[in-house]
Coordinates of C-alpha atoms in Angstrom, one line a residue:
Chain K
X27 CA 104.3 52.1 73.7
X28 CA 100.7 52.9 74.6
X29 CA 100.3 54.9 71.4
X30 CA 101.5 51.9 69.4
X31 CA 99.3 49.5 71.4
X32 CA 96.3 51.8 70.9
X33 CA 97.1 52.0 67.2
X34 CA 97.4 48.2 66.8
X35 CA 94.2 47.6 68.8
X36 CA 92.2 50.1 66.8
X37 CA 93.5 48.5 63.6
X38 CA 92.6 45.0 64.8
X39 CA 89.1 46.1 65.9
X40 CA 88.4 47.8 62.6
X41 CA 89.8 44.7 60.7
X42 CA 87.8 42.4 62.9
X43 CA 84.7 44.5 62.4
X44 CA 85.1 44.5 58.6
X45 CA 85.7 40.8 58.6
X46 CA 82.4 40.4 60.5
X47 CA 84.0 39.0 63.6
X48 CA 81.7 41.1 65.9
X49 CA 78.7 40.0 63.9
X50 CA 79.7 36.4 64.1
X51 CA 80.2 36.5 67.8
X52 CA 77.0 38.4 68.5
X53 CA 75.1 36.2 66.1
X54 CA 76.3 33.0 67.7
X55 CA 75.6 34.4 71.2
X56 CA 72.1 35.3 70.1
X57 CA 71.6 31.8 68.6
X58 CA 72.6 30.3 71.9
X59 CA 70.2 32.6 73.7
X60 CA 67.5 31.5 71.4
X61 CA 68.3 27.8 71.9
X62 CA 68.4 28.3 75.7
X63 CA 65.3 30.3 76.0
X64 CA 63.1 28.7 73.4
X65 CA 64.3 25.4 72.1
X66 CA 66.1 23.5 74.8
X67 CA 63.6 22.2 77.4
X68 CA 63.9 23.3 81.0
X69 CA 63.8 19.7 82.0
X70 CA 65.3 16.9 79.9
X71 CA 64.7 13.9 82.0
X72 CA 64.0 10.4 80.9
X73 CA 62.9 9.5 84.4
X74 CA 59.2 8.9 84.5
X75 CA 56.9 10.9 86.8
X76 CA 55.4 8.9 89.6
X77 CA 51.8 9.4 90.8
X78 CA 51.1 7.6 94.1
X79 CA 48.1 7.0 96.3
X80 CA 48.3 5.9 99.9
X81 CA 45.5 3.6 101.1
X82 CA 47.2 2.7 104.3
X83 CA 46.7 4.0 107.8
X84 CA 48.5 1.3 109.8
X85 CA 51.2 1.8 112.3
X86 CA 53.9 2.4 109.7
X87 CA 52.0 5.3 108.0
X88 CA 54.5 8.0 109.2
X89 CA 57.4 5.8 108.1
X90 CA 56.0 5.5 104.7
X91 CA 55.4 9.2 104.4
X92 CA 58.9 9.9 105.4
X93 CA 60.3 7.4 102.9
X94 CA 58.3 8.9 100.1
X95 CA 59.5 12.3 101.1
X96 CA 63.0 11.0 100.8
X97 CA 62.3 9.6 97.4
X98 CA 60.9 13.0 96.4
X99 CA 64.3 14.6 97.2
X100 CA 66.0 12.3 94.7
X101 CA 63.3 12.4 92.2
X102 CA 61.2 15.6 92.2
X103 CA 58.5 14.2 89.9
X104 CA 56.7 12.2 92.6
X105 CA 53.2 13.5 93.1
X106 CA 50.6 12.3 95.6
X107 CA 47.0 12.0 94.4
X108 CA 43.8 11.9 96.4
X109 CA 42.1 9.0 94.7
X110 CA 43.2 5.8 93.0
X111 CA 41.4 6.9 89.8
X112 CA 43.6 10.0 89.6
X113 CA 46.6 7.8 89.1
X114 CA 45.1 6.4 85.8
X115 CA 44.0 9.8 84.8
X116 CA 47.4 11.4 85.3
X117 CA 49.1 8.5 83.6
X118 CA 46.9 8.8 80.5
X119 CA 47.9 12.5 80.1
X120 CA 51.6 11.9 80.9
X121 CA 52.9 9.1 78.7
X122 CA 56.2 9.1 80.6
X123 CA 54.8 8.2 84.0
X124 CA 54.0 5.3 86.3
X125 CA 51.7 4.9 89.3
X126 CA 52.2 3.5 92.8
X127 CA 49.5 2.4 95.3
X128 CA 50.4 1.7 98.9
X129 CA 47.8 -0.6 100.5
X130 CA 47.5 -2.7 103.6
X131 CA 47.5 -6.4 103.2
X132 CA 47.8 -8.8 106.1
X133 CA 48.5 -5.9 108.4
X134 CA 51.5 -5.1 106.3
X135 CA 52.1 -2.3 103.8
X136 CA 51.8 -3.6 100.2
X137 CA 53.2 -1.6 97.3
X138 CA 51.7 -1.9 93.9
X139 CA 53.4 -0.3 90.8
X140 CA 51.2 0.5 87.8
X141 CA 53.2 0.7 84.6
X142 CA 52.4 2.0 81.1
X143 CA 53.8 -1.1 79.5
X144 CA 56.3 0.7 77.2
X145 CA 58.9 1.7 79.8
X146 CA 62.6 1.3 79.5
X147 CA 63.1 -1.6 81.8
X148 CA 66.4 -0.5 83.1
X149 CA 65.1 2.9 84.2
X150 CA 61.9 1.3 85.5
X151 CA 63.7 -1.2 87.7
X152 CA 66.1 1.4 89.0
X153 CA 63.3 3.6 90.1
X154 CA 61.3 0.8 91.6
X155 CA 64.2 -0.7 93.4
X156 CA 65.2 2.7 94.7
X157 CA 61.8 3.4 96.1
X158 CA 61.4 -0.1 97.5
X159 CA 64.8 0.3 99.2
X160 CA 63.8 3.6 100.7
X161 CA 60.6 2.1 102.1
X162 CA 62.2 -1.1 103.4
X163 CA 65.0 0.7 105.0
X164 CA 62.7 3.0 106.9
X165 CA 60.4 0.2 108.0
X166 CA 63.2 -2.0 109.3
X167 CA 64.9 1.1 110.6
X168 CA 68.3 -0.4 110.0
X169 CA 69.9 1.8 107.4
X170 CA 70.7 5.4 107.8
X171 CA 71.0 6.7 104.3
X172 CA 74.2 8.7 103.6
X173 CA 73.2 12.0 102.0
X174 CA 76.4 13.7 101.1
X175 CA 76.7 12.8 97.5
X176 CA 73.0 12.7 97.0
X177 CA 72.7 16.4 98.1
X178 CA 75.4 17.4 95.6
X179 CA 73.4 15.7 92.9
X180 CA 70.3 17.4 94.1
X181 CA 71.9 20.8 93.6
X182 CA 73.0 20.0 90.1
X183 CA 69.6 18.6 89.2
X184 CA 68.0 21.8 90.3
X185 CA 69.7 23.7 87.5
X186 CA 67.1 23.7 84.7
X187 CA 68.5 21.7 81.8
X188 CA 68.4 24.6 79.3
X189 CA 70.3 27.0 81.7
X190 CA 72.7 24.2 82.5
X191 CA 73.9 24.6 78.9
X192 CA 75.1 28.1 79.5
X193 CA 78.5 27.2 80.9
X194 CA 79.0 25.1 77.8
X195 CA 78.1 28.0 75.5
X196 CA 80.3 30.4 77.4
X197 CA 83.3 28.1 77.2
X198 CA 82.6 27.2 73.5
X199 CA 82.0 30.7 72.2
X200 CA 83.2 33.3 74.6
X201 CA 86.5 31.6 75.2
X202 CA 87.2 28.9 72.5
X203 CA 86.0 31.0 69.6
X204 CA 88.9 33.3 70.3
X205 CA 91.3 30.4 69.6
X206 CA 90.0 30.1 66.0
X207 CA 89.4 33.8 65.3
X208 CA 92.8 34.9 66.4
X209 CA 94.4 32.2 64.2
X210 CA 92.3 33.4 61.3
X211 CA 93.4 37.0 61.9
X212 CA 97.0 36.0 62.0
X213 CA 96.7 33.9 58.8
X214 CA 95.1 36.9 57.1
X215 CA 98.0 39.1 58.0
X216 CA 100.5 36.5 57.0
X217 CA 98.8 36.4 53.6
X218 CA 98.9 40.2 53.3
X219 CA 102.5 40.2 54.4
X220 CA 101.7 43.1 56.7
X221 CA 103.7 41.7 59.6
X222 CA 106.9 42.4 57.7
X223 CA 106.0 46.0 57.3
X224 CA 105.3 46.1 61.1
X225 CA 108.6 44.5 61.9
X226 CA 110.5 47.3 60.2
X227 CA 108.8 49.9 62.3
X228 CA 109.6 50.5 65.9
X229 CA 106.6 48.3 66.9
X230 CA 107.4 45.3 69.0
X231 CA 106.1 41.7 68.9
X232 CA 104.7 41.7 72.4
X233 CA 102.6 44.8 71.6
X234 CA 101.5 43.2 68.3
X235 CA 100.3 40.1 70.2
X236 CA 98.8 41.9 73.1
X237 CA 96.5 44.0 70.8
X238 CA 95.2 40.8 69.2
X239 CA 94.6 39.1 72.6
X240 CA 92.8 42.2 73.8
X241 CA 90.5 42.1 70.8
X242 CA 89.7 38.4 71.6
X243 CA 89.0 39.4 75.2
X244 CA 86.6 42.1 74.0
X245 CA 84.8 39.7 71.7
X246 CA 84.6 37.1 74.6
X247 CA 83.1 39.6 77.0
X248 CA 80.6 40.8 74.4
X249 CA 79.6 37.3 73.8
X250 CA 79.4 36.3 77.5
X251 CA 77.4 39.4 78.5
X252 CA 74.9 39.0 75.7
X253 CA 74.5 35.3 76.5
X254 CA 74.2 35.5 80.2
X255 CA 72.1 38.7 80.5
X256 CA 69.5 37.4 78.0
X257 CA 69.2 34.0 79.7
X258 CA 70.0 34.4 83.4
X259 CA 69.2 38.1 83.8
X260 CA 70.8 40.1 86.5
X261 CA 71.1 37.7 89.4
X262 CA 74.5 36.4 88.3
X263 CA 78.0 37.1 89.6
X264 CA 79.0 39.2 86.5
X265 CA 82.3 40.2 87.9
X266 CA 83.3 36.6 88.6
X267 CA 82.0 35.5 85.2
X268 CA 83.8 38.2 83.3
X269 CA 87.0 37.5 85.2
X270 CA 86.8 33.9 84.1
X271 CA 85.9 34.9 80.5
X272 CA 88.8 37.3 80.4
X273 CA 91.3 34.7 81.7
X274 CA 89.9 32.0 79.5
X275 CA 89.8 34.2 76.4
X276 CA 93.4 35.1 77.0
X277 CA 94.4 31.5 77.3
X278 CA 92.5 30.5 74.1
X279 CA 93.9 33.4 72.2
X280 CA 97.4 32.5 73.2
X281 CA 96.8 29.0 72.1
X282 CA 95.6 30.2 68.7
X283 CA 98.6 32.5 68.4
X284 CA 101.1 29.8 69.1
X285 CA 99.3 27.4 66.7
X286 CA 99.2 30.1 63.9
X287 CA 102.9 30.8 64.4
X288 CA 103.8 27.3 63.1
X289 CA 102.0 27.6 59.8
X290 CA 101.8 29.9 56.8
X291 CA 98.1 29.6 56.1
X292 CA 94.9 28.2 57.5
X293 CA 94.8 25.2 55.2
X294 CA 98.2 24.0 56.5
X295 CA 96.9 24.4 60.1
X296 CA 93.4 23.0 59.5
X297 CA 94.1 19.4 60.6
X298 CA 95.6 20.7 63.9
X299 CA 92.7 23.0 64.4
X300 CA 90.3 20.1 64.0
X301 CA 92.3 17.8 66.3
X302 CA 92.6 20.5 69.0
X303 CA 88.9 21.3 68.6
X304 CA 88.0 17.7 69.2
X305 CA 90.3 17.3 72.2
X306 CA 89.0 20.5 73.8
X307 CA 85.4 19.3 73.3
X308 CA 85.9 16.0 75.2
X309 CA 85.1 17.6 78.6
X310 CA 81.7 18.6 77.3
X311 CA 80.8 14.9 77.6
X312 CA 81.9 14.8 81.2
X313 CA 79.8 17.9 81.9
X314 CA 76.5 16.0 81.3
X315 CA 77.9 12.5 82.1
X316 CA 80.0 13.1 85.2
X317 CA 80.7 9.4 85.3
X318 CA 82.8 9.9 82.1
X319 CA 85.7 11.7 83.6
X320 CA 88.9 9.8 83.0
X321 CA 92.1 11.5 84.3
X322 CA 93.2 12.7 80.8
X323 CA 89.9 14.4 80.3
X324 CA 90.3 16.2 83.6
X325 CA 93.6 17.5 82.4
X326 CA 92.1 19.2 79.3
X327 CA 91.7 22.9 80.2
X328 CA 88.0 23.0 79.1
X329 CA 87.1 20.6 81.8
X330 CA 88.0 23.0 84.6
X331 CA 86.7 25.9 82.6
X332 CA 83.3 24.2 82.3
X333 CA 82.9 23.4 85.9
X334 CA 84.2 26.7 87.0
X335 CA 81.8 28.6 84.8
X336 CA 79.0 26.4 86.3
X337 CA 80.1 27.2 89.8
X338 CA 80.2 30.9 89.1
X339 CA 76.8 30.9 87.4
X340 CA 75.1 28.4 89.7
X341 CA 77.1 28.5 92.9
X342 CA 77.1 25.5 95.2
X343 CA 79.6 26.8 97.6
X344 CA 82.6 25.0 96.0
X345 CA 84.7 28.1 95.5
X346 CA 87.9 26.2 95.5
X347 CA 87.4 25.2 91.8
X348 CA 87.2 29.0 90.9
X349 CA 90.4 29.8 92.8
X350 CA 92.4 26.9 91.4
X351 CA 91.2 27.4 87.8
X352 CA 91.9 31.1 88.0
X353 CA 95.3 30.5 89.3
X354 CA 96.0 27.9 86.7
X355 CA 94.8 30.2 83.9
X356 CA 97.0 33.1 85.2
X357 CA 100.1 30.9 85.3
X358 CA 99.3 29.5 81.8
X359 CA 98.7 33.0 80.4
X360 CA 102.0 34.4 81.7
X361 CA 104.0 31.4 80.4
X362 CA 101.9 31.1 77.3
X363 CA 102.3 34.7 76.4
X364 CA 106.1 34.5 76.7
X365 CA 106.1 31.3 74.6
X366 CA 103.9 33.1 72.0
X367 CA 106.3 36.0 71.8
X368 CA 109.3 33.7 71.4
X369 CA 107.4 31.7 68.8
X370 CA 106.7 34.8 66.7
X371 CA 110.2 36.1 67.1
X372 CA 111.4 32.8 65.7
X373 CA 108.7 32.4 63.0
X374 CA 109.1 35.9 61.5
X375 CA 112.8 35.4 61.0
X376 CA 112.1 31.9 59.5
X377 CA 109.3 33.0 57.2
Chain V
X23 CA 125.3 56.1 57.0
X24 CA 125.5 52.4 56.3
X25 CA 128.6 50.3 56.8
X26 CA 128.6 46.7 55.7
X27 CA 131.6 44.6 56.3
X28 CA 132.2 40.9 55.3
X29 CA 128.5 40.1 55.4
X30 CA 127.6 36.4 55.0
X31 CA 124.2 34.7 55.2
X32 CA 123.2 31.1 54.8
X33 CA 119.5 30.0 54.9
X34 CA 120.6 26.4 55.6
X35 CA 123.2 27.4 58.2
X36 CA 126.0 25.8 56.3
X37 CA 128.5 27.1 53.8
X38 CA 125.9 27.4 51.0
X39 CA 125.8 31.2 51.3
X40 CA 123.1 33.3 49.8
X41 CA 125.3 36.3 50.3
X42 CA 129.0 35.9 50.7
X43 CA 131.6 38.4 51.9
X44 CA 129.7 41.5 51.0
X45 CA 131.2 44.8 52.0
X46 CA 130.2 48.4 51.1
X47 CA 129.7 51.8 52.7
X48 CA 127.0 54.3 51.8
X49 CA 127.6 57.9 52.6
X50 CA 125.0 60.3 53.9
X51 CA 122.7 61.7 51.2
X52 CA 123.8 59.1 48.7
X53 CA 121.6 57.0 46.4
X54 CA 123.2 53.6 46.3
X55 CA 121.8 51.1 43.7
X56 CA 122.0 47.4 44.4
X57 CA 121.7 45.7 41.0
X58 CA 121.4 42.1 40.3
X59 CA 119.2 39.5 38.8
X60 CA 116.6 37.5 40.8
X61 CA 118.2 35.2 43.3
X62 CA 121.5 37.1 43.2
X63 CA 121.2 38.0 46.9
X64 CA 119.7 41.6 46.7
X65 CA 116.7 40.8 48.9
X66 CA 118.7 38.8 51.4
X67 CA 121.1 41.7 51.9
X68 CA 118.3 44.2 52.2
X69 CA 116.4 41.9 54.7
X70 CA 119.5 41.7 56.8
X71 CA 119.9 45.5 56.7
X72 CA 116.3 46.2 57.8
X73 CA 116.3 43.5 60.5
X74 CA 114.0 40.9 58.8
X75 CA 116.8 38.4 58.8
X76 CA 119.3 37.8 61.6
X77 CA 122.8 38.9 61.1
X78 CA 124.8 35.7 61.1
X79 CA 128.3 36.8 60.2
X80 CA 129.8 40.1 59.4
X81 CA 129.3 43.6 60.7
X82 CA 126.5 46.0 59.8
X83 CA 125.8 49.4 61.2
X84 CA 123.2 52.1 60.3
X85 CA 124.0 55.6 61.5
X86 CA 126.5 54.1 63.8
X87 CA 124.0 51.7 65.4
X88 CA 124.9 48.0 65.3
X89 CA 122.0 46.1 63.7
X90 CA 122.6 43.1 65.9
X91 CA 120.8 44.9 68.6
X92 CA 118.2 46.9 66.7
X93 CA 116.7 49.7 68.8
X94 CA 113.5 51.8 68.5
X95 CA 115.8 54.7 67.6
X96 CA 117.1 52.7 64.6
X97 CA 113.6 51.8 63.3
X98 CA 112.5 55.5 63.7
X99 CA 115.3 56.3 61.4
X100 CA 114.6 53.9 58.5
X101 CA 111.8 53.6 56.0
X102 CA 111.2 50.6 53.8
X103 CA 109.2 50.4 50.6
X104 CA 108.6 46.8 49.8
X105 CA 108.3 45.4 46.3
X106 CA 105.3 43.2 47.4
X107 CA 102.4 45.5 48.4
X108 CA 102.0 44.4 52.0
X109 CA 99.0 46.4 53.1
X110 CA 96.0 45.9 55.4
X111 CA 93.5 45.3 52.6
X112 CA 90.5 45.8 54.9
X113 CA 91.7 49.3 55.8
X114 CA 91.5 52.3 53.5
X115 CA 94.6 53.9 52.1
X116 CA 94.4 56.6 54.7
X117 CA 93.7 54.2 57.5
X118 CA 96.8 52.2 56.5
X119 CA 99.0 55.3 56.9
X120 CA 97.2 56.5 60.0
X121 CA 97.8 53.2 61.6
X122 CA 101.5 53.0 60.6
X123 CA 102.3 56.5 61.7
X124 CA 101.3 55.6 65.3
X125 CA 104.1 53.0 65.3
X126 CA 106.8 55.8 65.3
X127 CA 107.9 57.8 68.2
X128 CA 109.3 60.6 66.1
X129 CA 107.3 63.4 64.3
X130 CA 105.6 62.0 61.2
X131 CA 104.3 63.3 57.9
X132 CA 100.6 64.1 57.3
X133 CA 99.3 61.0 55.6
X134 CA 97.0 63.0 53.3
X135 CA 100.0 65.0 52.1
X136 CA 101.8 61.8 51.3
X137 CA 98.8 60.4 49.5
X138 CA 98.6 63.5 47.4
X139 CA 102.3 63.2 46.6
X140 CA 101.8 59.7 45.1
X141 CA 98.5 60.6 43.4
X142 CA 96.2 58.7 45.7
X143 CA 94.3 61.5 47.3
X144 CA 91.1 60.5 45.5
X145 CA 91.4 56.9 46.7
X146 CA 92.3 57.8 50.3
X147 CA 89.1 56.5 51.7
X148 CA 88.9 53.4 49.5
X149 CA 89.9 50.1 51.0
X150 CA 93.4 49.0 49.9
X151 CA 92.0 45.6 48.9
X152 CA 90.2 47.5 46.0
X153 CA 93.4 49.2 44.8
X154 CA 95.1 48.2 41.6
X155 CA 98.7 46.8 41.9
X156 CA 100.1 50.1 40.9
X157 CA 98.0 51.9 43.5
X158 CA 99.1 49.5 46.2
X159 CA 102.7 50.0 45.2
X160 CA 102.3 53.8 45.5
X161 CA 100.6 53.4 48.9
X162 CA 103.5 51.2 50.1
X163 CA 105.9 53.9 48.8
X164 CA 104.0 56.6 50.6
X165 CA 104.0 54.6 53.8
X166 CA 107.7 54.3 53.7
X167 CA 108.0 58.1 53.9
X168 CA 105.8 58.6 57.0
X169 CA 108.7 59.0 59.4
X170 CA 110.8 61.1 57.0
X171 CA 113.4 58.4 57.0
X172 CA 117.1 59.3 57.1
X173 CA 117.8 55.8 55.7
X174 CA 115.4 54.9 53.0
X175 CA 115.2 51.3 51.6
X176 CA 113.5 51.1 48.3
X177 CA 112.8 47.7 46.7
X178 CA 111.8 48.1 43.0
X179 CA 109.9 51.3 43.7
X180 CA 108.7 51.8 40.1
X181 CA 107.9 48.2 39.4
X182 CA 104.5 47.9 37.7
X183 CA 104.0 51.6 37.4
X184 CA 103.0 53.5 34.3
X185 CA 105.8 55.9 32.9
X186 CA 104.1 59.0 34.3
X187 CA 103.7 57.6 37.8
X188 CA 107.2 56.2 37.7
X189 CA 108.5 59.6 36.7
X190 CA 106.7 61.1 39.6
X191 CA 108.1 58.5 42.0
X192 CA 111.6 59.3 40.7
X193 CA 111.0 63.0 41.3
X194 CA 110.1 62.3 44.9
X195 CA 113.2 60.1 45.4
X196 CA 115.4 63.0 44.0
X197 CA 113.6 65.4 46.3
X198 CA 114.1 63.3 49.4
X199 CA 117.7 62.9 48.5
X200 CA 118.0 66.7 48.3
X201 CA 116.5 66.8 51.8
X202 CA 119.3 64.6 53.0
X203 CA 117.9 61.1 52.9
X204 CA 120.3 58.3 52.2
X205 CA 118.8 55.8 49.8
X206 CA 119.4 52.1 49.3
X207 CA 117.8 51.2 46.0
X208 CA 117.3 47.5 45.2
X209 CA 116.4 46.9 41.6
X210 CA 117.1 45.0 38.5
X211 CA 115.9 47.9 36.4
X212 CA 119.1 49.4 35.0
X213 CA 117.4 52.5 33.6
X214 CA 116.1 53.5 37.1
X215 CA 119.5 52.8 38.6
X216 CA 121.2 54.8 35.9
X217 CA 119.0 57.8 36.4
X218 CA 118.9 57.8 40.1
X219 CA 122.0 56.3 41.6
X220 CA 125.2 58.0 42.6
X221 CA 126.8 54.6 42.8
X222 CA 125.8 51.1 42.0
X223 CA 126.9 47.7 43.1
X224 CA 126.5 44.7 40.9
X225 CA 125.6 41.6 42.9
X226 CA 125.8 38.2 41.3
X227 CA 125.6 34.8 43.0
X228 CA 125.7 36.4 46.4
X229 CA 128.9 38.3 45.7
X230 CA 129.5 42.0 44.8
X231 CA 131.3 42.0 41.5
X232 CA 132.0 45.8 41.4
X233 CA 130.9 49.1 42.9
X234 CA 131.2 52.4 41.1
X235 CA 129.2 55.3 39.7
X236 CA 127.2 54.7 36.5
X237 CA 129.3 57.3 34.7
X238 CA 132.6 55.7 35.6
X239 CA 131.3 52.3 34.7
X240 CA 130.2 53.6 31.3
X241 CA 133.5 55.3 30.7
X242 CA 135.4 52.2 31.8
X243 CA 133.4 49.6 30.0
X244 CA 131.6 51.6 27.2
X245 CA 133.0 52.0 23.7
X246 CA 133.0 55.4 22.1
X247 CA 130.5 54.8 19.4
X248 CA 128.3 57.0 17.3
X249 CA 124.9 55.9 15.9
X250 CA 124.2 57.5 12.5
X251 CA 121.0 57.3 10.5
X252 CA 121.4 58.6 6.9
X253 CA 119.4 58.6 3.7
X254 CA 120.3 56.3 0.8
X255 CA 118.0 57.2 -2.0
X256 CA 114.5 56.5 -0.8
X257 CA 115.5 54.5 2.3
X258 CA 117.3 55.1 5.6
X259 CA 120.3 53.3 6.9
X260 CA 121.5 53.0 10.5
X261 CA 125.3 52.6 11.2
X262 CA 127.4 52.3 14.4
X263 CA 130.8 53.9 13.9
X264 CA 133.7 53.9 16.4
X265 CA 135.3 57.3 16.8
X266 CA 138.5 55.6 17.8
X267 CA 139.0 53.6 14.6
X268 CA 140.4 55.4 11.6
X269 CA 138.2 53.6 9.1
X270 CA 135.0 54.5 11.0
X271 CA 136.1 58.1 11.4
X272 CA 136.6 58.5 7.7
X273 CA 133.2 57.0 7.0
X274 CA 131.6 59.5 9.4
X275 CA 133.4 62.4 7.7
X276 CA 132.2 61.1 4.4
X277 CA 128.6 61.0 5.6
X278 CA 128.8 64.5 7.1
X279 CA 130.3 65.9 3.9
X280 CA 127.6 64.1 1.8
X281 CA 124.9 65.9 3.9
X282 CA 122.7 62.8 4.0
X283 CA 122.7 62.4 7.8
X284 CA 119.2 62.5 9.4
X285 CA 120.1 61.7 13.0
X286 CA 123.3 61.2 14.9
X287 CA 123.7 60.0 18.6
X288 CA 126.7 59.3 20.7
X289 CA 126.5 55.7 22.0
X290 CA 127.5 54.6 25.5
X291 CA 127.2 51.2 27.1
X292 CA 124.1 50.7 29.2
X293 CA 124.4 49.4 32.8
X294 CA 122.8 46.2 31.6
X295 CA 125.5 45.7 29.0
X296 CA 128.2 46.4 31.6
X297 CA 126.5 44.0 34.0
X298 CA 126.6 41.3 31.3
X299 CA 130.2 42.0 30.5
X300 CA 131.2 41.8 34.2
X301 CA 129.1 38.9 35.3
X302 CA 128.5 37.0 32.1
X303 CA 124.7 37.0 32.6
X304 CA 121.7 39.4 32.3
X305 CA 119.7 41.2 34.9
X306 CA 116.4 39.5 34.4

């Protein structure tokens, strides 16, 4: 059995190598590394920077300081300047910015916002209202701001935008690419008719499928290690990441195998490949727009994979998502593998 | 070695049988030819025997093993040379054989030795995708010998081969038979069947019409004829004369006494002629 599995795996690796699968995987991984390190900005925020000057030393000075500090937690681009002229200077050099002057008028703090004039009104109003609210609430000392959700957002915001793309790349390439590559490999063998020759040898279908899944896991790991090591360096939980990539690659490969079992060639399967690709991509929208997370999107496997990959690479302490996703993948992989074996037993007799 | 009893198969799972009530036995060390035109049921029968199609109805055993429950032992015993060259085109000829030998749990032949046998030693390290059709056919043939099969299924083994290579393949088949292999030869080439087979079965419309040795069939269905080519002045004339009819015998004696005969051959019916006589249609 192990001799056969070894033979099948060697054959699949050589075939994949000569079909440039390794080159494709490595090339795409390096492309993503290049995008992450050199093209995608570390910060992609449409929130303007705020330069403020405090010309107030009344009784509420400490309250104002505290309120601004709170605003800084939500919006890290708030910077205090030493002179009112510095606000204009900074705003001239940063087109996406606004200014704020806190003065005393009639023994009361008075806030003056200085705008560029081109700002998106919605964003501008949101920011101003948010800061006004923080200041007012502190001064009236009525509202204690709930910080639970805010803190979570703060953690997310702290991941640089470019590095925040890495979980997407890992799910897209290290795992989902296996779905397409394994289907391509099976269609190639169907075209060659080699599976018939295999079926009249003592080789078994489970070994045949297992070797192909192993190849996909290998490609997934090469991709993930290349991508993560060249972007995040060494300070990453590689064991956790590889465990997820292995489980995810197996799941994607099983999906590709089952899909390929129903069709004779890639053109017959292409419409399904496109549809499945689109469905699996929907959770990528939720990743950057958490407000877009309808129930059906949460049920798509890539949703959990994305947020689990993020939790592993940029931990926030929410380990439950890792455990649940891993458990789900393990269950899927066992059932999916059995289904794939059954599908192939049926399809080889049918074809 | 093989026992087939009342074998039926329907692709549509109804009474439209592709093979219907087929029965035959093949003894150990025998070369059994399965002759029939395209669509007669040859491939369906072979696919059932080698496990590529499920056994729906009937009984089939190979070396005493029921093929309903094919075991590793059974697949170690059989070799299959497909008509369609189903090879890993990205692997070299040698790699194809090296991979396939690992599938068996019995001692296997040296792949290089097999490549030499079929004249592919020079192309051993060339990718199979770059082989000609004939080379692929020979590689598939070589692959089928890897496990020194006791039961060897050959599907059109000389199809697309030049006469020299085809002759070499026939020699190998004879040699393997001498070594004790039982051979199930599927073909529509009556010359190959005539040369190689101990017995042949004619299959037509999913049914076996007859089973016998080529010699018996010729004796049974052939007419005792002589083909004579003789000189008539400056030209040659060819005549077919029956040695059973008095008139023809006298004509033959006359030609012999005249001393004008250039060539003379006894004529026997070919398997194709017998097939046409039996089934009412040709083998193509």
